Amino acid sequence: MSASGGTKAIVAALGANLSIAVAKFVAFLFSGSSSMLAESVHSLADSGNQGLLLLGGKKAQQEATPQHPFGYGRERYIYAFLVSIVLFSVGGMFAVYEGYEKVKHPHSLDNWYWPVGVLVFAIIAEGYSFRTAIKESNQTRGTLSWAQFIRRAKAPELPVVLLEDFGALIGLALALAGVGLAVATDNGVWDGIGTLCIGTLLILIAIVLAAETKSLLLGEAAGTEEVDKIKTAIVDHDTVTSVIHMRTLHLGPEELLVAAKIAVQHDDTAAEVARAINAAEARIREAVPIARVIYLEPDIYSEAEAAAGADPKATPGGPSPVPQH
């Protein structure tokens, strides 16, 4: 996932949400609709979230330092996790509280045409933002379903924007339904129910985002396809005969660490092994360009040791794990 693609989607979402937030708040002032107030706070929170994503992308570009020798690529994961917290607290919990209060103390809506007009405008603006995120995501999604793309993506920006925009469109539909029913029945309780539904939706989306970004923060391995490419690139069937075990770890969306113990011939000289390792590193980077940090440890392959299995003490985690995504 290219950083430029993610940035384009973020900027489109930021522009849409800022304009929508202002329009919704104006509609709330004229109508007193709690759905509109919840939606204006939702759009304001989304605008802040896009700002967090842009800030995370900027900080991730910092050069590595002695204190952080692997760089700052995971800044993008940290800020994406903050997005889920903001969406849960500022967006979801506020909407639930506002909806509860409106259900307990309902009142009819004034100037109902204000919220209806603003909601229609917001649906158009959010639809444009959502379309941009879909277009950018399709460049890297391949044959994956949307659910698989959100679960497996290593760059968090597009999945975050996709879920936010999708949730925003559903939230707008819920707000429109709540306002419409409140006007049709002259009962403000429907406006409160719509607000409660919006809050519940935002909390569910925030939980999904938190779970996915937590996995990235903990450290995810490369995908199955990348792992197979790396293993194939390491072995030259001359000096390097096989991969004894290997670990991969995403240091950031576009930076991968590769650590492997490789089997070499028992009669190879140190110079031959060193040349083979250098050649293997070059093949890995050609096969998987995001493999930036590579550590290859030569060893003599032993059938007896292989049959006994990996030593957990010598090899933390045991046998090479199967990637979850």
mmCIF file of C-alpha atoms in Angstrom:
data_model
loop_
_atom_site.group_PDB
_atom_site.id
_atom_site.type_symbol
_atom_site.label_atom_id
_atom_site.label_comp_id
_atom_site.label_asym_id
_atom_site.label_seq_id
_atom_site.Cartn_x
_atom_site.Cartn_y
_atom_site.Cartn_z
ATOM 1 C CA MET A 1 0.000 0.000 0.000
ATOM 2 C CA SER A 2 1.550 3.188 -1.124
ATOM 3 C CA ALA A 3 1.841 6.037 1.289
ATOM 4 C CA SER A 4 0.727 8.474 -1.428
ATOM 5 C CA GLY A 5 -2.487 6.531 -1.981
ATOM 6 C CA GLY A 6 -3.261 6.560 1.715
ATOM 7 C CA THR A 7 -2.497 10.284 1.975
ATOM 8 C CA LYS A 8 -4.817 11.113 -0.925
ATOM 9 C CA ALA A 9 -7.688 9.267 0.738
ATOM 10 C CA ILE A 10 -6.960 10.919 4.104
ATOM 11 C CA VAL A 11 -6.930 14.434 2.618
ATOM 12 C CA ALA A 12 -10.203 13.773 0.767
ATOM 13 C CA ALA A 13 -11.811 12.508 3.986
ATOM 14 C CA LEU A 14 -10.456 15.467 5.986
ATOM 15 C CA GLY A 15 -11.889 18.026 3.582
ATOM 16 C CA ALA A 16 -15.266 16.298 3.488
ATOM 17 C CA ASN A 17 -15.518 15.905 7.269
ATOM 18 C CA LEU A 18 -14.584 19.501 8.077
ATOM 19 C CA SER A 19 -17.249 20.909 5.755
ATOM 20 C CA ILE A 20 -19.816 18.381 6.966
ATOM 21 C CA ALA A 21 -19.071 19.091 10.655
ATOM 22 C CA VAL A 22 -19.772 22.815 10.183
ATOM 23 C CA ALA A 23 -22.958 22.152 8.206
ATOM 24 C CA LYS A 24 -24.279 19.644 10.768
ATOM 25 C CA PHE A 25 -23.640 21.966 13.689
ATOM 26 C CA VAL A 26 -25.490 24.794 11.958
ATOM 27 C CA ALA A 27 -28.409 22.421 11.343
ATOM 28 C CA PHE A 28 -28.375 21.470 15.037
ATOM 29 C CA LEU A 29 -28.553 25.132 16.090
ATOM 30 C CA PHE A 30 -31.610 25.731 13.895
ATOM 31 C CA SER A 31 -33.419 22.446 14.619
ATOM 32 C CA GLY A 32 -32.318 21.242 18.060
ATOM 33 C CA SER A 33 -31.888 17.708 16.655
ATOM 34 C CA SER A 34 -29.745 15.465 18.887
ATOM 35 C CA SER A 35 -28.956 13.313 15.844
ATOM 36 C CA MET A 36 -27.441 16.368 14.190
ATOM 37 C CA LEU A 37 -25.422 17.225 17.289
ATOM 38 C CA ALA A 38 -24.123 13.638 17.508
ATOM 39 C CA GLU A 39 -23.325 13.661 13.804
ATOM 40 C CA SER A 40 -21.511 17.018 14.022
ATOM 41 C CA VAL A 41 -19.349 15.683 16.879
ATOM 42 C CA HIS A 42 -18.822 12.489 14.863
ATOM 43 C CA SER A 43 -17.588 14.481 11.843
ATOM 44 C CA LEU A 44 -15.401 16.666 14.066
ATOM 45 C CA ALA A 45 -13.887 13.538 15.633
ATOM 46 C CA ASP A 46 -13.298 12.075 12.175
ATOM 47 C CA SER A 47 -11.525 15.282 11.124
ATOM 48 C CA GLY A 48 -9.261 14.986 14.155
ATOM 49 C CA ASN A 49 -8.641 11.343 13.276
ATOM 50 C CA GLN A 50 -7.511 12.229 9.770
ATOM 51 C CA GLY A 51 -5.184 14.801 11.318
ATOM 52 C CA LEU A 52 -3.750 12.078 13.576
ATOM 53 C CA LEU A 53 -3.165 9.792 10.574
ATOM 54 C CA LEU A 54 -1.347 12.548 8.685
ATOM 55 C CA LEU A 55 0.752 13.320 11.777
ATOM 56 C CA GLY A 56 1.612 9.642 12.202
ATOM 57 C CA GLY A 57 2.699 9.409 8.576
ATOM 58 C CA LYS A 58 4.927 12.458 9.014
ATOM 59 C CA LYS A 59 6.557 11.177 12.199
ATOM 60 C CA ALA A 60 7.156 7.758 10.643
ATOM 61 C CA GLN A 61 9.500 9.387 8.118
ATOM 62 C CA GLN A 62 12.063 10.294 10.795
ATOM 63 C CA GLU A 63 15.507 8.809 10.335
ATOM 64 C CA ALA A 64 16.625 5.959 12.574
ATOM 65 C CA THR A 65 18.605 6.948 15.670
ATOM 66 C CA PRO A 66 20.904 5.020 18.045
ATOM 67 C CA GLN A 67 18.022 4.865 20.511
ATOM 68 C CA HIS A 68 15.575 3.711 17.800
ATOM 69 C CA PRO A 69 17.822 1.809 15.392
ATOM 70 C CA PHE A 70 14.927 0.327 13.401
ATOM 71 C CA GLY A 71 13.359 3.715 12.711
ATOM 72 C CA TYR A 72 9.930 5.123 13.438
ATOM 73 C CA GLY A 73 7.730 3.180 11.019
ATOM 74 C CA ARG A 74 5.434 2.011 13.806
ATOM 75 C CA GLU A 75 4.406 5.606 14.527
ATOM 76 C CA ARG A 76 1.710 5.019 11.908
ATOM 77 C CA TYR A 77 0.319 2.125 13.955
ATOM 78 C CA ILE A 78 0.349 4.167 17.174
ATOM 79 C CA TYR A 79 -1.606 7.039 15.662
ATOM 80 C CA ALA A 80 -4.044 4.649 14.004
ATOM 81 C CA PHE A 81 -4.686 3.127 17.450
ATOM 82 C CA LEU A 82 -5.299 6.620 18.839
ATOM 83 C CA VAL A 83 -7.904 7.055 16.106
ATOM 84 C CA SER A 84 -9.863 4.095 17.457
ATOM 85 C CA ILE A 85 -9.760 5.595 20.967
ATOM 86 C CA VAL A 86 -10.993 8.991 19.740
ATOM 87 C CA LEU A 87 -13.741 7.353 17.674
ATOM 88 C CA PHE A 88 -14.877 5.305 20.685
ATOM 89 C CA SER A 89 -14.791 8.088 23.290
ATOM 90 C CA VAL A 90 -15.519 11.329 21.447
ATOM 91 C CA GLY A 91 -17.763 9.873 18.742
ATOM 92 C CA GLY A 92 -19.441 6.760 20.112
ATOM 93 C CA MET A 93 -19.830 7.455 23.824
ATOM 94 C CA PHE A 94 -20.957 11.055 23.266
ATOM 95 C CA ALA A 95 -23.616 9.911 20.788
ATOM 96 C CA VAL A 96 -24.881 7.237 23.189
ATOM 97 C CA TYR A 97 -25.117 9.789 26.012
ATOM 98 C CA GLU A 98 -26.862 12.351 23.811
ATOM 99 C CA GLY A 99 -29.299 9.740 22.500
ATOM 100 C CA TYR A 100 -30.122 8.544 26.016
ATOM 101 C CA GLU A 101 -30.840 12.103 27.128
ATOM 102 C CA LYS A 102 -33.054 12.740 24.090
ATOM 103 C CA VAL A 103 -35.057 9.558 24.680
ATOM 104 C CA LYS A 104 -35.593 10.551 28.338
ATOM 105 C CA HIS A 105 -36.457 14.164 27.504
ATOM 106 C CA PRO A 106 -37.801 14.246 23.933
ATOM 107 C CA HIS A 107 -38.900 17.421 22.172
ATOM 108 C CA SER A 108 -40.158 18.126 18.690
ATOM 109 C CA LEU A 109 -37.779 19.358 16.011
ATOM 110 C CA ASP A 110 -37.755 22.958 14.794
ATOM 111 C CA ASN A 111 -37.030 23.807 11.160
ATOM 112 C CA TRP A 112 -36.747 20.134 10.204
ATOM 113 C CA TYR A 113 -35.688 21.026 6.657
ATOM 114 C CA TRP A 114 -32.284 22.175 7.969
ATOM 115 C CA PRO A 115 -31.129 18.732 9.197
ATOM 116 C CA VAL A 116 -32.663 16.970 6.185
ATOM 117 C CA GLY A 117 -30.869 19.273 3.743
ATOM 118 C CA VAL A 118 -27.567 18.992 5.590
ATOM 119 C CA LEU A 119 -27.816 15.203 5.801
ATOM 120 C CA VAL A 120 -28.366 14.945 2.051
ATOM 121 C CA PHE A 121 -25.322 17.185 1.484
ATOM 122 C CA ALA A 122 -23.298 15.104 3.952
ATOM 123 C CA ILE A 123 -24.227 11.853 2.217
ATOM 124 C CA ILE A 124 -22.955 13.268 -1.087
ATOM 125 C CA ALA A 125 -19.692 14.529 0.467
ATOM 126 C CA GLU A 126 -19.060 11.310 2.422
ATOM 127 C CA GLY A 127 -19.883 9.295 -0.679
ATOM 128 C CA TYR A 128 -17.133 11.153 -2.580
ATOM 129 C CA SER A 129 -14.652 10.500 0.232
ATOM 130 C CA PHE A 130 -15.672 6.826 0.402
ATOM 131 C CA ARG A 131 -15.315 6.502 -3.375
ATOM 132 C CA THR A 132 -11.781 7.937 -3.192
ATOM 133 C CA ALA A 133 -10.805 5.466 -0.441
ATOM 134 C CA ILE A 134 -12.243 2.553 -2.451
ATOM 135 C CA LYS A 135 -10.393 3.657 -5.583
ATOM 136 C CA GLU A 136 -7.065 3.930 -3.748
ATOM 137 C CA SER A 137 -7.599 0.626 -1.935
ATOM 138 C CA ASN A 138 -8.368 -1.238 -5.162
ATOM 139 C CA GLN A 139 -4.831 -0.479 -6.360
ATOM 140 C CA THR A 140 -3.410 -2.806 -3.698
ATOM 141 C CA ARG A 141 -6.370 -4.969 -2.642
ATOM 142 C CA GLY A 142 -5.974 -7.457 -5.507
ATOM 143 C CA THR A 143 -8.302 -10.454 -5.164
ATOM 144 C CA LEU A 144 -8.863 -9.990 -1.416
ATOM 145 C CA SER A 145 -12.369 -9.376 -0.140
ATOM 146 C CA TRP A 146 -12.931 -6.107 1.709
ATOM 147 C CA ALA A 147 -12.950 -7.896 5.056
ATOM 148 C CA GLN A 148 -9.678 -9.674 4.201
ATOM 149 C CA PHE A 149 -8.126 -6.407 3.002
ATOM 150 C CA ILE A 150 -8.934 -4.640 6.283
ATOM 151 C CA ARG A 151 -7.590 -7.573 8.316
ATOM 152 C CA ARG A 152 -4.393 -8.138 6.319
ATOM 153 C CA ALA A 153 -3.353 -4.603 5.351
ATOM 154 C CA LYS A 154 -0.062 -3.607 6.972
ATOM 155 C CA ALA A 155 -0.553 0.109 6.255
ATOM 156 C CA PRO A 156 -3.355 1.292 8.562
ATOM 157 C CA GLU A 157 -4.463 4.494 6.814
ATOM 158 C CA LEU A 158 -6.747 3.153 4.087
ATOM 159 C CA PRO A 159 -8.537 0.587 6.295
ATOM 160 C CA VAL A 160 -9.139 3.329 8.874
ATOM 161 C CA VAL A 161 -10.551 5.750 6.289
ATOM 162 C CA LEU A 162 -12.648 2.993 4.705
ATOM 163 C CA LEU A 163 -14.223 2.021 8.026
ATOM 164 C CA GLU A 164 -14.739 5.649 9.060
ATOM 165 C CA ASP A 165 -16.421 6.582 5.777
ATOM 166 C CA PHE A 166 -18.514 3.417 5.739
ATOM 167 C CA GLY A 167 -19.618 4.088 9.308
ATOM 168 C CA ALA A 168 -20.300 7.734 8.469
ATOM 169 C CA LEU A 169 -22.596 6.813 5.575
ATOM 170 C CA ILE A 170 -24.555 4.353 7.707
ATOM 171 C CA GLY A 171 -24.669 6.922 10.518
ATOM 172 C CA LEU A 172 -26.058 9.538 8.144
ATOM 173 C CA ALA A 173 -28.743 7.115 7.008
ATOM 174 C CA LEU A 174 -29.632 6.432 10.651
ATOM 175 C CA ALA A 175 -29.733 10.157 11.423
ATOM 176 C CA LEU A 176 -31.938 10.786 8.383
ATOM 177 C CA ALA A 177 -34.287 7.997 9.480
ATOM 178 C CA GLY A 178 -34.412 9.334 13.048
ATOM 179 C CA VAL A 179 -35.140 12.897 11.922
ATOM 180 C CA GLY A 180 -37.701 11.712 9.364
ATOM 181 C CA LEU A 181 -39.598 9.591 11.896
ATOM 182 C CA ALA A 182 -39.460 12.386 14.481
ATOM 183 C CA VAL A 183 -41.001 14.823 11.980
ATOM 184 C CA ALA A 184 -43.585 12.312 10.683
ATOM 185 C CA THR A 185 -44.778 11.278 14.162
ATOM 186 C CA ASP A 186 -44.079 14.601 15.914
ATOM 187 C CA ASN A 187 -42.238 12.512 18.515
ATOM 188 C CA GLY A 188 -38.654 13.470 19.347
ATOM 189 C CA VAL A 189 -37.965 10.017 20.819
ATOM 190 C CA TRP A 190 -37.193 8.773 17.309
ATOM 191 C CA ASP A 191 -34.446 11.367 17.018
ATOM 192 C CA GLY A 192 -32.944 10.021 20.248
ATOM 193 C CA ILE A 193 -33.210 6.411 19.039
ATOM 194 C CA GLY A 194 -31.397 7.356 15.839
ATOM 195 C CA THR A 195 -28.663 8.971 17.930
ATOM 196 C CA LEU A 196 -28.317 5.846 20.082
ATOM 197 C CA CYS A 197 -27.959 3.725 16.936
ATOM 198 C CA ILE A 198 -25.242 6.074 15.637
ATOM 199 C CA GLY A 199 -23.329 5.806 18.918
ATOM 200 C CA THR A 200 -23.553 2.005 18.945
ATOM 201 C CA LEU A 201 -22.309 1.862 15.347
ATOM 202 C CA LEU A 202 -19.307 4.096 16.119
ATOM 203 C CA ILE A 203 -18.363 2.019 19.169
ATOM 204 C CA LEU A 204 -18.447 -1.205 17.110
ATOM 205 C CA ILE A 205 -16.256 0.321 14.384
ATOM 206 C CA ALA A 206 -13.842 1.644 17.025
ATOM 207 C CA ILE A 207 -13.535 -1.851 18.539
ATOM 208 C CA VAL A 208 -12.723 -3.357 15.123
ATOM 209 C CA LEU A 209 -10.105 -0.663 14.473
ATOM 210 C CA ALA A 210 -8.571 -1.124 17.917
ATOM 211 C CA ALA A 211 -8.297 -4.908 17.448
ATOM 212 C CA GLU A 212 -6.627 -4.605 14.046
ATOM 213 C CA THR A 213 -4.177 -1.852 15.028
ATOM 214 C CA LYS A 214 -3.344 -3.670 18.271
ATOM 215 C CA SER A 215 -2.242 -6.652 16.179
ATOM 216 C CA LEU A 216 -0.020 -4.381 14.085
ATOM 217 C CA LEU A 217 1.445 -2.758 17.201
ATOM 218 C CA LEU A 218 2.312 -6.152 18.677
ATOM 219 C CA GLY A 219 4.171 -6.976 15.481
ATOM 220 C CA GLU A 220 2.872 -8.969 12.536
ATOM 221 C CA ALA A 221 4.832 -11.294 10.297
ATOM 222 C CA ALA A 222 4.954 -10.962 6.537
ATOM 223 C CA GLY A 223 2.109 -12.513 4.589
ATOM 224 C CA THR A 224 2.295 -16.101 3.325
ATOM 225 C CA GLU A 225 3.157 -14.979 -0.207
ATOM 226 C CA GLU A 226 6.051 -12.807 0.962
ATOM 227 C CA VAL A 227 7.368 -15.556 3.272
ATOM 228 C CA ASP A 228 7.429 -18.042 0.378
ATOM 229 C CA LYS A 229 9.242 -15.547 -1.852
ATOM 230 C CA ILE A 230 11.873 -14.906 0.824
ATOM 231 C CA LYS A 231 12.501 -18.613 1.433
ATOM 232 C CA THR A 232 12.839 -19.236 -2.290
ATOM 233 C CA ALA A 233 15.244 -16.298 -2.640
ATOM 234 C CA ILE A 234 17.490 -17.455 0.209
ATOM 235 C CA VAL A 235 18.254 -20.922 -1.154
ATOM 236 C CA ASP A 236 20.705 -21.162 -4.060
ATOM 237 C CA HIS A 237 21.007 -25.001 -3.903
ATOM 238 C CA ASP A 238 24.782 -24.602 -3.924
ATOM 239 C CA THR A 239 26.168 -22.992 -0.770
ATOM 240 C CA VAL A 240 22.783 -22.348 0.886
ATOM 241 C CA THR A 241 20.888 -25.631 0.769
ATOM 242 C CA SER A 242 17.808 -24.834 2.883
ATOM 243 C CA VAL A 243 16.183 -22.570 5.459
ATOM 244 C CA ILE A 244 16.307 -24.146 8.913
ATOM 245 C CA HIS A 245 13.940 -21.598 10.430
ATOM 246 C CA MET A 246 12.958 -18.009 9.757
ATOM 247 C CA ARG A 247 11.203 -15.085 11.427
ATOM 248 C CA THR A 248 9.759 -11.979 9.777
ATOM 249 C CA LEU A 249 8.436 -8.846 11.452
ATOM 250 C CA HIS A 250 6.934 -5.630 10.099
ATOM 251 C CA LEU A 251 8.886 -2.683 11.506
ATOM 252 C CA GLY A 252 6.409 -0.470 9.673
ATOM 253 C CA PRO A 253 3.998 -0.772 6.741
ATOM 254 C CA GLU A 254 6.810 -0.580 4.175
ATOM 255 C CA GLU A 255 9.701 -2.048 6.179
ATOM 256 C CA LEU A 256 10.230 -5.711 6.953
ATOM 257 C CA LEU A 257 12.782 -7.422 9.200
ATOM 258 C CA VAL A 258 13.958 -10.884 8.127
ATOM 259 C CA ALA A 259 15.944 -13.167 10.431
ATOM 260 C CA ALA A 260 16.793 -16.717 9.369
ATOM 261 C CA LYS A 261 19.087 -19.598 10.177
ATOM 262 C CA ILE A 262 20.269 -21.114 6.917
ATOM 263 C CA ALA A 263 21.912 -24.435 6.149
ATOM 264 C CA VAL A 264 25.295 -24.354 4.378
ATOM 265 C CA GLN A 265 27.675 -27.114 3.258
ATOM 266 C CA HIS A 266 29.946 -28.384 6.025
ATOM 267 C CA ASP A 267 33.081 -27.967 3.920
ATOM 268 C CA ASP A 268 32.403 -24.396 2.712
ATOM 269 C CA THR A 269 34.976 -21.789 3.638
ATOM 270 C CA ALA A 270 34.087 -18.639 5.560
ATOM 271 C CA ALA A 271 34.629 -16.565 2.430
ATOM 272 C CA GLU A 272 32.234 -18.762 0.429
ATOM 273 C CA VAL A 273 29.585 -18.542 3.133
ATOM 274 C CA ALA A 274 29.949 -14.750 3.359
ATOM 275 C CA ARG A 275 29.563 -14.405 -0.417
ATOM 276 C CA ALA A 276 26.509 -16.702 -0.343
ATOM 277 C CA ILE A 277 24.891 -14.650 2.440
ATOM 278 C CA ASN A 278 25.475 -11.380 0.565
ATOM 279 C CA ALA A 279 24.003 -12.892 -2.579
ATOM 280 C CA ALA A 280 20.998 -14.224 -0.646
ATOM 281 C CA GLU A 281 20.348 -10.793 0.864
ATOM 282 C CA ALA A 282 20.392 -9.247 -2.614
ATOM 283 C CA ARG A 283 17.916 -11.857 -3.897
ATOM 284 C CA ILE A 284 15.600 -11.269 -0.913
ATOM 285 C CA ARG A 285 15.529 -7.511 -1.520
ATOM 286 C CA GLU A 286 14.827 -8.083 -5.198
ATOM 287 C CA ALA A 287 11.986 -10.517 -4.458
ATOM 288 C CA VAL A 288 10.491 -8.502 -1.564
ATOM 289 C CA PRO A 289 11.646 -4.855 -1.790
ATOM 290 C CA ILE A 290 10.278 -3.932 1.656
ATOM 291 C CA ALA A 291 12.724 -6.391 3.283
ATOM 292 C CA ARG A 292 15.079 -3.681 4.557
ATOM 293 C CA VAL A 293 16.686 -5.341 7.610
ATOM 294 C CA ILE A 294 18.060 -8.852 7.011
ATOM 295 C CA TYR A 295 20.005 -11.117 9.364
ATOM 296 C CA LEU A 296 21.130 -14.526 8.069
ATOM 297 C CA GLU A 297 22.880 -16.962 10.408
ATOM 298 C CA PRO A 298 24.736 -19.872 8.747
ATOM 299 C CA ASP A 299 24.586 -23.322 10.320
ATOM 300 C CA ILE A 300 25.252 -26.948 9.403
ATOM 301 C CA TYR A 301 22.027 -28.803 8.699
ATOM 302 C CA SER A 302 21.441 -31.824 10.921
ATOM 303 C CA GLU A 303 18.722 -34.359 10.127
ATOM 304 C CA ALA A 304 18.706 -35.539 13.742
ATOM 305 C CA GLU A 305 18.174 -32.016 15.086
ATOM 306 C CA ALA A 306 15.537 -31.315 12.454
ATOM 307 C CA ALA A 307 13.668 -34.481 13.450
ATOM 308 C CA ALA A 308 13.817 -33.473 17.128
ATOM 309 C CA GLY A 309 12.240 -30.112 16.333
ATOM 310 C CA ALA A 310 13.310 -26.561 17.047
ATOM 311 C CA ASP A 311 14.732 -25.768 20.468
ATOM 312 C CA PRO A 312 12.455 -23.124 22.033
ATOM 313 C CA LYS A 313 15.379 -21.736 24.053
ATOM 314 C CA ALA A 314 17.638 -21.363 21.033
ATOM 315 C CA THR A 315 14.757 -20.357 18.780
ATOM 316 C CA PRO A 316 12.202 -18.211 20.640
ATOM 317 C CA GLY A 317 8.688 -19.144 19.689
ATOM 318 C CA GLY A 318 9.485 -22.652 18.467
ATOM 319 C CA PRO A 319 8.907 -23.664 14.842
ATOM 320 C CA SER A 320 8.302 -20.983 12.239
ATOM 321 C CA PRO A 321 4.775 -19.704 12.839
ATOM 322 C CA VAL A 322 2.167 -19.733 10.104
ATOM 323 C CA PRO A 323 1.136 -16.125 9.330
ATOM 324 C CA GLN A 324 -2.337 -15.332 10.640
ATOM 325 C CA HIS A 325 -3.268 -13.070 7.752
#
